[in-house]
Coordinates of C-alpha atoms (C1' of nucleotides) in Angstrom, one line a residue:
Chain A
X1 CA 187.1 260.4 116.2
X2 CA 189.9 262.9 116.5
X3 CA 193.4 261.5 116.1
X4 CA 195.4 264.3 117.6
X5 CA 198.7 262.7 116.9
X6 CA 200.3 259.9 115.0
X7 CA 201.3 258.2 118.2
X8 CA 198.4 255.9 118.5
X9 CA 200.2 253.0 120.1
X10 CA 203.0 254.8 121.9
X11 CA 202.5 258.1 123.7
X12 CA 205.7 259.9 122.8
X13 CA 206.0 262.0 119.7
X14 CA 209.2 261.8 117.7
X15 CA 210.7 265.1 118.6
X16 CA 210.0 264.8 122.3
X17 CA 211.4 261.3 122.5
X18 CA 214.8 262.6 122.1
X19 CA 214.6 264.8 125.2
X20 CA 213.2 262.3 127.6
X21 CA 215.5 259.7 126.1
X22 CA 218.5 261.6 127.4
X23 CA 217.5 260.5 131.0
X24 CA 218.0 256.9 130.0
X25 CA 221.3 257.2 128.2
X26 CA 223.4 256.7 131.3
X27 CA 221.9 253.3 132.1
X28 CA 223.0 250.2 130.3
X29 CA 220.7 248.4 127.9
X30 CA 219.2 245.1 129.0
X31 CA 218.2 242.4 126.6
X32 CA 214.7 240.9 127.1
X33 CA 213.9 237.7 125.2
X34 CA 210.6 237.5 123.4
X35 CA 207.8 236.5 125.8
X36 CA 209.7 237.5 128.9
X37 CA 208.3 240.0 131.4
X38 CA 209.8 243.4 132.2
X39 CA 207.5 244.2 135.1
X40 CA 204.4 242.8 136.8
X41 CA 201.0 244.3 137.5
X42 CA 200.7 245.1 141.2
X43 CA 204.4 245.4 141.8
X44 CA 205.9 248.6 143.1
X45 CA 206.7 250.8 140.2
X46 CA 210.2 251.6 141.2
X47 CA 211.5 252.0 137.6
X48 CA 210.5 253.5 134.3
X49 CA 211.6 251.8 131.1
X50 CA 212.5 252.9 127.7
X51 CA 212.2 250.5 124.7
X52 CA 215.4 250.7 122.8
X53 CA 214.6 248.0 120.3
X54 CA 211.7 245.6 119.7
X55 CA 208.1 245.7 120.7
X56 CA 206.5 245.5 124.2
X57 CA 202.9 244.7 125.2
X58 CA 201.2 245.9 128.3
X59 CA 198.4 243.8 129.7
X60 CA 196.1 243.1 132.6
X61 CA 194.5 239.8 133.5
X62 CA 191.0 239.8 134.9
X63 CA 189.5 236.7 136.4
X64 CA 189.7 233.3 134.9
X65 CA 192.3 234.1 132.3
X66 CA 190.8 237.0 130.5
X67 CA 193.7 239.1 129.2
X68 CA 193.4 242.7 128.0
X69 CA 196.3 244.3 126.2
X70 CA 196.1 248.0 126.9
X71 CA 199.0 249.1 124.7
X72 CA 201.9 248.2 122.5
X73 CA 205.2 250.1 122.9
X74 CA 207.9 250.5 120.2
X75 CA 211.5 251.7 120.0
X76 CA 211.8 255.0 121.7
X77 CA 208.6 254.7 123.8
X78 CA 208.6 255.1 127.6
X79 CA 206.8 252.6 129.8
X80 CA 205.5 253.6 133.1
X81 CA 205.4 257.4 132.7
X82 CA 201.9 257.6 134.0
X83 CA 202.3 255.4 137.1
X84 CA 202.0 256.5 140.7
X85 CA 202.8 253.7 143.0
X86 CA 202.2 250.3 141.5
X87 CA 202.4 248.9 137.9
X88 CA 198.9 248.8 136.5
X89 CA 200.0 246.3 133.9
X90 CA 202.4 243.5 133.2
X91 CA 204.9 244.4 130.5
X92 CA 206.2 241.7 128.3
X93 CA 208.5 241.6 125.2
X94 CA 206.6 240.7 122.1
X95 CA 209.8 240.3 120.2
X96 CA 213.4 240.2 121.5
X97 CA 213.9 243.6 123.0
X98 CA 216.5 245.9 124.3
X99 CA 215.4 248.3 127.1
X100 CA 216.9 250.8 129.5
X101 CA 215.6 251.6 132.9
X102 CA 215.8 254.5 135.3
X103 CA 214.4 254.7 138.8
X104 CA 211.1 256.5 139.1
X105 CA 212.6 258.7 141.8
X106 CA 215.5 260.0 139.8
X107 CA 213.3 260.3 136.7
X108 CA 210.9 262.6 138.5
X109 CA 213.7 264.5 140.1
X110 CA 215.2 265.2 136.8
X111 CA 211.9 266.2 135.3
X112 CA 211.1 268.5 138.2
X113 CA 214.6 270.1 137.9
X114 CA 214.4 270.8 134.2
X115 CA 212.2 273.6 132.8
X116 CA 212.7 272.0 129.4
X117 CA 211.8 268.4 130.3
X118 CA 208.7 269.2 132.3
X119 CA 206.4 270.3 129.4
X120 CA 207.7 267.3 127.4
X121 CA 206.7 265.0 130.2
X122 CA 203.3 266.6 130.6
X123 CA 202.8 266.4 126.9
X124 CA 203.6 262.7 127.0
X125 CA 201.0 262.1 129.7
X126 CA 198.4 263.9 127.7
X127 CA 199.2 261.9 124.7
X128 CA 198.8 258.7 126.7
X129 CA 195.4 259.8 127.8
X130 CA 194.4 260.7 124.3
X131 CA 195.6 257.3 123.0
X132 CA 193.6 255.6 125.8
X133 CA 190.5 257.6 124.7
X134 CA 190.9 256.5 121.1
X135 CA 191.1 253.0 122.2
X136 CA 187.9 253.4 124.3
X137 CA 186.1 254.6 121.2
X138 CA 187.4 251.6 119.2
X139 CA 186.3 249.1 121.9
X140 CA 182.9 250.8 122.4
X141 CA 181.7 251.3 118.9
X142 CA 183.7 249.6 116.2
X143 CA 182.9 246.2 114.8
X144 CA 185.6 243.5 114.3
X145 CA 186.5 244.6 110.8
X146 CA 186.7 248.2 111.7
X147 CA 188.9 247.4 114.7
X148 CA 191.3 245.3 112.7
X149 CA 191.5 247.8 109.8
X150 CA 192.1 250.7 112.2
X151 CA 194.8 248.6 113.9
X152 CA 196.6 247.9 110.6
X153 CA 196.4 251.5 109.5
X154 CA 197.9 252.6 112.8
X155 CA 200.7 250.1 112.5
X156 CA 201.3 251.2 108.9
X157 CA 201.2 254.9 109.9
X158 CA 204.1 254.6 112.4
X159 CA 207.1 256.5 111.1
X160 CA 209.3 253.5 111.8
X161 CA 207.0 250.9 110.2
X162 CA 209.3 248.6 108.3
X163 CA 207.4 248.7 105.0
X164 CA 208.8 248.0 101.6
X165 CA 206.7 247.4 98.6
X166 CA 203.6 247.6 100.7
X167 CA 204.8 244.8 103.0
X168 CA 204.0 245.6 106.7
X169 CA 205.7 243.9 109.5
X170 CA 203.3 242.8 112.2
X171 CA 205.5 241.7 115.2
X172 CA 202.7 240.6 117.5
X173 CA 200.8 237.3 117.4
X174 CA 197.1 236.9 116.4
X175 CA 196.3 236.4 120.1
X176 CA 198.0 239.6 121.0
X177 CA 196.0 241.5 118.3
X178 CA 192.8 239.8 119.5
X179 CA 193.4 240.8 123.1
X180 CA 194.3 244.3 122.1
X181 CA 191.2 244.7 119.9
X182 CA 188.8 243.1 122.3
X183 CA 187.9 240.2 120.0
X184 CA 188.9 236.6 119.7
X185 CA 191.8 235.1 117.8
X186 CA 189.3 233.3 115.5
X187 CA 187.6 236.6 114.7
X188 CA 190.9 238.2 113.9
X189 CA 191.8 235.3 111.6
X190 CA 188.4 235.3 109.9
X191 CA 188.5 239.0 109.4
X192 CA 192.0 238.9 107.8
X193 CA 190.8 236.1 105.5
X194 CA 187.8 238.2 104.5
X195 CA 190.0 241.3 103.8
X196 CA 192.3 239.1 101.8
X197 CA 189.5 237.8 99.7
X198 CA 188.5 241.4 98.9
X199 CA 192.1 242.2 98.1
X200 CA 192.5 244.8 100.8
X201 CA 195.4 243.3 102.7
X202 CA 197.0 239.9 102.1
X203 CA 198.9 238.0 104.8
X204 CA 202.3 236.7 103.9
X205 CA 203.5 234.4 106.6
X206 CA 202.4 235.1 110.1
X207 CA 204.1 238.4 110.6
X208 CA 203.7 240.2 107.4
X209 CA 200.8 241.9 105.7
X210 CA 200.8 243.1 102.1
X211 CA 198.8 246.3 102.0
X212 CA 197.1 246.1 98.6
X213 CA 194.5 248.8 99.0
X214 CA 195.3 251.4 101.6
X215 CA 192.5 253.8 100.8
X216 CA 190.0 251.0 101.2
X217 CA 191.6 250.0 104.4
X218 CA 191.3 253.5 105.8
X219 CA 187.7 253.7 104.8
X220 CA 187.0 250.4 106.5
X221 CA 188.7 251.5 109.7
X222 CA 185.6 253.6 110.5
X223 CA 187.5 256.9 111.0
X224 CA 187.9 257.7 107.3
X225 CA 187.2 261.4 107.9
X226 CA 190.1 261.8 110.3
X227 CA 192.8 260.2 108.3
X228 CA 192.1 262.6 105.5
X229 CA 195.1 264.8 105.8
X230 CA 197.4 264.4 108.8
X231 CA 197.8 260.7 109.0
X232 CA 197.5 259.9 105.3
X233 CA 200.7 261.5 104.2
X234 CA 202.6 259.6 106.9
X235 CA 201.8 256.3 105.3
X236 CA 204.3 255.5 102.6
X237 CA 204.0 252.3 100.8
X238 CA 207.6 252.3 99.4
Chain B
X1 CA 191.5 244.6 137.4
X2 CA 193.3 246.9 139.7
X3 CA 191.3 249.9 140.9
X4 CA 194.1 252.1 142.0
X5 CA 191.9 254.8 143.3
X6 CA 188.3 255.5 144.1
X7 CA 188.2 258.2 141.4
X8 CA 186.9 256.0 138.7
X9 CA 184.8 258.6 137.0
X10 CA 186.6 261.7 137.8
X11 CA 190.3 261.9 137.9
X12 CA 191.0 264.1 140.9
X13 CA 191.3 262.7 144.4
X14 CA 189.6 264.6 147.2
X15 CA 192.6 266.0 148.8
X16 CA 194.2 267.2 145.6
X17 CA 191.0 268.8 144.4
X18 CA 191.3 271.5 146.9
X19 CA 194.7 272.6 145.7
X20 CA 193.9 272.8 142.0
X21 CA 190.5 274.2 142.8
X22 CA 192.2 277.3 144.2
X23 CA 193.1 278.3 140.6
X24 CA 189.4 278.5 139.7
X25 CA 188.2 280.5 142.7
X26 CA 188.9 283.9 141.1
X27 CA 186.6 283.2 138.2
X28 CA 182.8 283.5 138.5
X29 CA 180.6 280.5 138.3
X30 CA 178.5 280.0 135.2
X31 CA 175.2 278.2 135.2
X32 CA 174.8 275.5 132.5
X33 CA 171.3 274.1 131.9
X34 CA 170.9 270.4 131.6
X35 CA 171.7 269.2 128.1
X36 CA 173.6 272.4 127.1
X37 CA 177.2 272.1 125.9
X38 CA 180.2 273.5 127.7
X39 CA 182.7 273.0 124.9
X40 CA 182.9 271.2 121.5
X41 CA 185.1 268.5 120.2
X42 CA 187.6 269.9 117.7
X43 CA 187.4 273.5 119.1
X44 CA 190.6 275.1 120.4
X45 CA 191.0 274.2 124.0
X46 CA 191.4 277.7 125.3
X47 CA 189.9 277.0 128.7
X48 CA 189.8 274.4 131.5
X49 CA 186.7 274.0 133.5
X50 CA 185.8 272.9 136.9
X51 CA 182.5 271.4 137.8
X52 CA 181.2 273.2 140.9
X53 CA 177.8 271.5 140.9
X54 CA 176.0 268.9 138.9
X55 CA 177.2 266.3 136.5
X56 CA 178.9 266.6 133.1
X57 CA 179.4 264.1 130.3
X58 CA 182.2 264.0 127.8
X59 CA 181.5 262.4 124.5
X60 CA 182.7 261.9 121.0
X61 CA 180.6 261.3 117.9
X62 CA 181.9 258.9 115.3
X63 CA 180.2 258.5 111.9
X64 CA 176.5 258.3 111.4
X65 CA 175.4 259.1 115.0
X66 CA 177.5 256.7 117.0
X67 CA 178.1 258.4 120.3
X68 CA 180.7 257.3 122.9
X69 CA 180.7 258.8 126.4
X70 CA 184.3 258.7 127.5
X71 CA 183.8 260.1 131.0
X72 CA 181.4 261.6 133.6
X73 CA 182.6 264.5 135.7
X74 CA 181.2 265.4 139.1
X75 CA 181.5 268.4 141.5
X76 CA 185.1 269.2 142.1
X77 CA 186.4 267.6 138.9
X78 CA 188.5 269.3 136.3
X79 CA 187.7 269.1 132.6
X80 CA 190.4 269.5 130.0
X81 CA 193.4 268.9 132.2
X82 CA 194.9 266.5 129.7
X83 CA 194.3 268.5 126.6
X84 CA 197.0 269.9 124.3
X85 CA 195.5 272.0 121.6
X86 CA 191.9 271.0 120.8
X87 CA 189.1 269.5 122.8
X88 CA 189.0 265.8 122.1
X89 CA 185.4 265.6 123.3
X90 CA 182.2 267.6 123.6
X91 CA 181.2 268.4 127.2
X92 CA 177.6 268.7 128.1
X93 CA 175.7 269.1 131.3
X94 CA 173.8 266.0 132.4
X95 CA 172.0 267.9 135.0
X96 CA 171.8 271.6 135.7
X97 CA 175.4 272.6 136.4
X98 CA 177.5 275.3 137.8
X99 CA 181.1 275.6 136.4
X100 CA 184.1 277.8 136.6
X101 CA 186.6 278.3 133.9
X102 CA 190.2 279.4 133.7
X103 CA 192.3 280.0 130.5
X104 CA 194.6 277.1 129.7
X105 CA 197.5 279.5 129.4
X106 CA 197.1 280.9 132.9
X107 CA 196.4 277.5 134.3
X108 CA 199.6 276.1 133.0
X109 CA 201.6 279.2 134.1
X110 CA 200.3 278.8 137.6
X111 CA 201.1 275.1 137.7
X112 CA 204.5 275.7 136.2
X113 CA 205.1 278.4 138.9
X114 CA 204.1 276.4 141.9
X115 CA 206.2 273.6 143.2
X116 CA 203.2 272.4 145.2
X117 CA 200.7 272.4 142.4
X118 CA 202.9 270.6 139.9
X119 CA 202.9 267.2 141.4
X120 CA 199.2 267.5 142.1
X121 CA 198.6 268.2 138.4
X122 CA 200.8 265.4 137.3
X123 CA 199.0 263.1 139.7
X124 CA 195.7 264.2 138.1
X125 CA 196.9 263.3 134.7
X126 CA 198.1 259.9 135.9
X127 CA 194.7 259.2 137.4
X128 CA 193.0 260.1 134.2
X129 CA 195.1 257.6 132.3
X130 CA 194.4 255.0 135.0
X131 CA 190.7 255.6 134.8
X132 CA 190.8 255.3 131.0
X133 CA 192.7 252.0 131.3
X134 CA 190.0 250.7 133.6
X135 CA 187.4 251.7 131.1
X136 CA 189.3 249.9 128.4
X137 CA 189.2 246.7 130.4
X138 CA 185.5 247.1 131.0
X139 CA 184.8 247.7 127.3
X140 CA 187.1 244.8 126.2
X141 CA 186.1 242.0 128.4
X142 CA 183.1 242.5 130.5
X143 CA 179.6 241.5 129.5
X144 CA 176.5 243.7 129.8
X145 CA 175.7 242.7 133.3
X146 CA 179.2 243.1 134.6
X147 CA 179.5 246.5 132.9
X148 CA 176.3 247.7 134.5
X149 CA 177.1 246.3 137.9
X150 CA 180.6 247.8 137.9
X151 CA 179.0 251.1 136.8
X152 CA 176.6 251.1 139.7
X153 CA 179.2 250.1 142.2
X154 CA 181.5 253.0 141.0
X155 CA 178.6 255.4 141.3
X156 CA 177.8 254.2 144.8
X157 CA 181.4 254.3 145.8
X158 CA 181.8 258.0 145.2
X159 CA 182.2 259.8 148.5
X160 CA 179.6 262.4 147.5
X161 CA 177.1 259.7 146.3
X162 CA 173.8 261.0 147.6
X163 CA 172.7 257.7 149.2
X164 CA 170.3 257.3 152.0
X165 CA 168.6 254.0 153.0
X166 CA 170.4 252.4 150.1
X167 CA 168.9 254.7 147.6
X168 CA 171.4 255.8 145.0
X169 CA 170.9 258.8 142.8
X170 CA 171.6 258.2 139.1
X171 CA 171.7 261.6 137.4
X172 CA 172.3 260.3 133.9
X173 CA 169.8 258.9 131.4
X174 CA 169.7 255.3 130.3
X175 CA 171.0 256.4 126.9
X176 CA 174.0 258.1 128.7
X177 CA 174.7 254.9 130.6
X178 CA 174.5 252.9 127.4
X179 CA 176.9 255.1 125.5
X180 CA 179.3 255.1 128.5
X181 CA 179.2 251.3 128.8
X182 CA 179.3 250.5 125.1
X183 CA 176.0 248.8 125.0
X184 CA 172.5 249.8 123.8
X185 CA 169.8 251.5 125.9
X186 CA 167.6 248.3 125.5
X187 CA 170.3 246.2 127.0
X188 CA 170.8 248.6 129.9
X189 CA 167.0 248.4 130.5
X190 CA 166.8 244.6 130.2
X191 CA 169.8 244.2 132.5
X192 CA 168.3 246.4 135.2
X193 CA 165.1 244.5 135.0
X194 CA 167.0 241.2 135.4
X195 CA 168.9 242.6 138.4
X196 CA 165.6 243.8 139.9
X197 CA 164.1 240.4 139.5
X198 CA 167.0 238.9 141.4
X199 CA 166.7 241.5 144.1
X200 CA 170.1 243.0 143.6
X201 CA 169.1 246.6 142.7
X202 CA 165.6 247.9 142.2
X203 CA 164.9 251.1 140.2
X204 CA 162.7 253.7 141.8
X205 CA 161.7 256.2 139.2
X206 CA 164.1 257.0 136.4
X207 CA 166.9 258.4 138.5
X208 CA 167.1 256.3 141.6
X209 CA 168.3 252.8 142.3
X210 CA 167.7 251.0 145.5
X211 CA 170.8 248.9 146.3
X212 CA 169.4 245.8 147.9
X213 CA 172.4 243.5 147.8
X214 CA 175.6 245.4 147.5
X215 CA 177.8 242.3 148.0
X216 CA 176.1 240.5 145.2
X217 CA 176.4 243.6 143.1
X218 CA 180.1 243.7 143.6
X219 CA 180.5 240.1 142.8
X220 CA 178.6 240.6 139.6
X221 CA 180.7 243.5 138.6
X222 CA 183.5 241.1 137.6
X223 CA 186.2 242.7 139.7
X224 CA 185.1 241.1 143.0
X225 CA 188.7 240.4 144.1
X226 CA 189.7 244.1 143.8
X227 CA 186.8 245.6 145.7
X228 CA 187.6 243.4 148.7
X229 CA 189.3 246.0 150.9
X230 CA 189.9 249.4 149.5
X231 CA 186.6 250.2 147.8
X232 CA 184.3 248.3 150.0
X233 CA 184.6 250.4 153.1
X234 CA 183.9 253.5 151.1
X235 CA 180.4 252.3 150.3
X236 CA 178.1 253.3 153.0
X237 CA 174.5 252.4 152.6
X238 CA 173.2 254.8 155.3
Chain C
dC1 C1' 212.8 216.8 109.3
dG2 C1' 209.5 216.3 112.9
dA3 C1' 207.4 217.9 117.3
dG4 C1' 205.2 221.7 119.1
dT5 C1' 203.2 225.9 118.7
dT6 C1' 200.3 229.1 116.3
dA7 C1' 196.8 230.0 112.9
dT8 C1' 192.8 228.9 110.0
dT9 C1' 188.4 227.0 109.1
dG10 C1' 183.9 225.0 110.1
dA11 C1' 179.6 224.2 112.7
dC12 C1' 176.9 225.8 116.1
dG13 C1' 175.0 228.7 119.8
dA14 C1' 174.5 232.7 122.8
dG15 C1' 174.5 237.4 123.8
dA16 C1' 173.6 241.6 122.4
dG17 C1' 171.7 244.7 118.5
dT18 C1' 167.6 246.3 115.8
dC19 C1' 163.0 247.5 115.0
dA20 C1' 158.7 248.4 116.7
dA21 C1' 155.1 248.8 120.0
dA22 C1' 153.4 249.6 124.6
dC23 C1' 154.1 251.8 128.8
dA24 C1' 155.6 255.1 132.6
dA25 C1' 157.3 259.4 134.1
dC26 C1' 157.4 264.2 133.9
dG27 C1' 156.1 268.9 132.9
dT28 C1' 152.8 272.1 131.2
dG29 C1' 148.6 274.4 130.8
dG30 C1' 143.9 274.6 131.4
Chain D
dC1 C1' 145.1 269.5 140.6
dC2 C1' 144.2 266.7 136.9
dA3 C1' 144.3 265.9 131.7
dC4 C1' 147.2 265.7 128.2
dG5 C1' 151.3 265.5 125.3
dT6 C1' 156.0 264.8 125.2
dT7 C1' 159.9 262.4 126.2
dG8 C1' 162.3 258.6 128.1
dT9 C1' 162.0 253.7 129.3
dT10 C1' 160.6 249.0 129.1
dT11 C1' 159.3 244.9 126.7
dG12 C1' 158.8 241.7 122.8
dA13 C1' 160.1 239.3 118.5
dC14 C1' 163.6 238.7 115.5
dT15 C1' 168.4 239.0 113.5
dC16 C1' 173.1 238.9 113.3
dT17 C1' 177.7 239.3 114.7
dC18 C1' 180.9 237.3 117.3
dG19 C1' 182.2 233.6 120.7
dT20 C1' 182.9 228.7 121.6
dC21 C1' 184.5 224.2 120.7
dA22 C1' 186.8 221.2 117.7
dA23 C1' 189.4 219.7 113.8
dT24 C1' 192.7 220.7 110.4
dA25 C1' 196.5 223.2 108.4
dA26 C1' 200.6 226.1 108.5
dC27 C1' 204.5 227.8 110.4
dT28 C1' 208.8 227.7 113.5
dC29 C1' 212.6 226.0 115.6
dG30 C1' 215.6 222.7 117.5

DNA sequence: CGAGTTATTGACGAGAGTCAAACAACGTGG
DNA sequence: CCACGTTGTTTGACTCTCGTCAATAACTCG
């Protein structure tokens, strides 16, 4: 599995963020309380959003209460860049968030106008597709332990991961993690317990994980080969 | 599950195809024998391809021989539109194929130059993401029967599906289907047998399915609600 | 501090995976 | 055109991972 970028959750790379972010700077930030929705699946996608602070989850509901989380978005990320007419997901704040919004119309006008912005935007779309492909691989072929380990590694690999002394912040609930990884909350729980007993990661409260053995964690994630160079050095434990 | 377009396998819509296709018309068609590769995962993505004839599968290999097929591409479809530097998949001919190629460089130059082509290209990228999201939902939450039914419905919904008297051509092997749906070849086989015993679809040879009860098939695909209007009328049995 | 929510643990079962054997389809050469 | 070998598919028996249901425990927040 090729991880072509470190942006496994969010599509935007750090350098590019800055450029597209400029389009959002004119609009005021809105505060979204944890659990509240930002937009709804099926609604007309009249706006794009940027996460300024906090974490957002995108999900779909299919029949009798089956929920699939298709992505998490973090500070700096754009939401809705790859939409045509309607939202293909409901976006909700995982934690208390601050967001900005711009109309889809003006966003596309600005992008169409600027020779500089255009490749950045296209790059963003490509990264979104790549991230979706990675997730397809995870959902197709990895077992529960591999899924969870690869999730934790990705979280820990984020440049803005709030980690000190190997303590990783996990803003989302077990249910969120389960729905993102295509397993149940019980399996998430059991897998964490198993990893803890083997001293790979140890939970500290509901929203923190102590990363005890990062190498082991990466091996267990089932993409050991890929994390060899690029991703590895991004993970700093202190 | 929202199916925002009929292009579930291939990202390009019929009207748009024509426009981007024009970029390929200057290059000669190449014949690719069934089973032969067109490009390899990890290689520099120096070219984009268009399928002129036949069916192509995109796949990734992860550790000890686990293969994931991320997409099938049919006549008219572009391969590699969402790539940045390297191929994120290996592309192979499912059946004997004809393809055209253009260099990524010239493709992007042409797109950048043309006010008309640009939105078409962006549209294509968005549809690719949407298709990937649909697949994520399938892989996350549908059981074997739902996966297979939704696969068959998608195949049958293609405008160019070679169907007469309810006979649907299935160019890919059971193994291909299994690797695309995230199940095993045995499960695919057993599920087809079960569907046949219930008179929903009946296999005729290895590469044809008789669609006996399309409504039932759509119900079983687990997205019954969505296929109600849009997709339904695209499926013509005769 | 206590009610409500979220997470963990246990017991059990079902769906899908694995391994292996039989079978059918297809293509080739006699 | 049929026999044969190869390849792909189906079926069976068994296993195992993960899902389900239910009870307990831990955390959070007013």
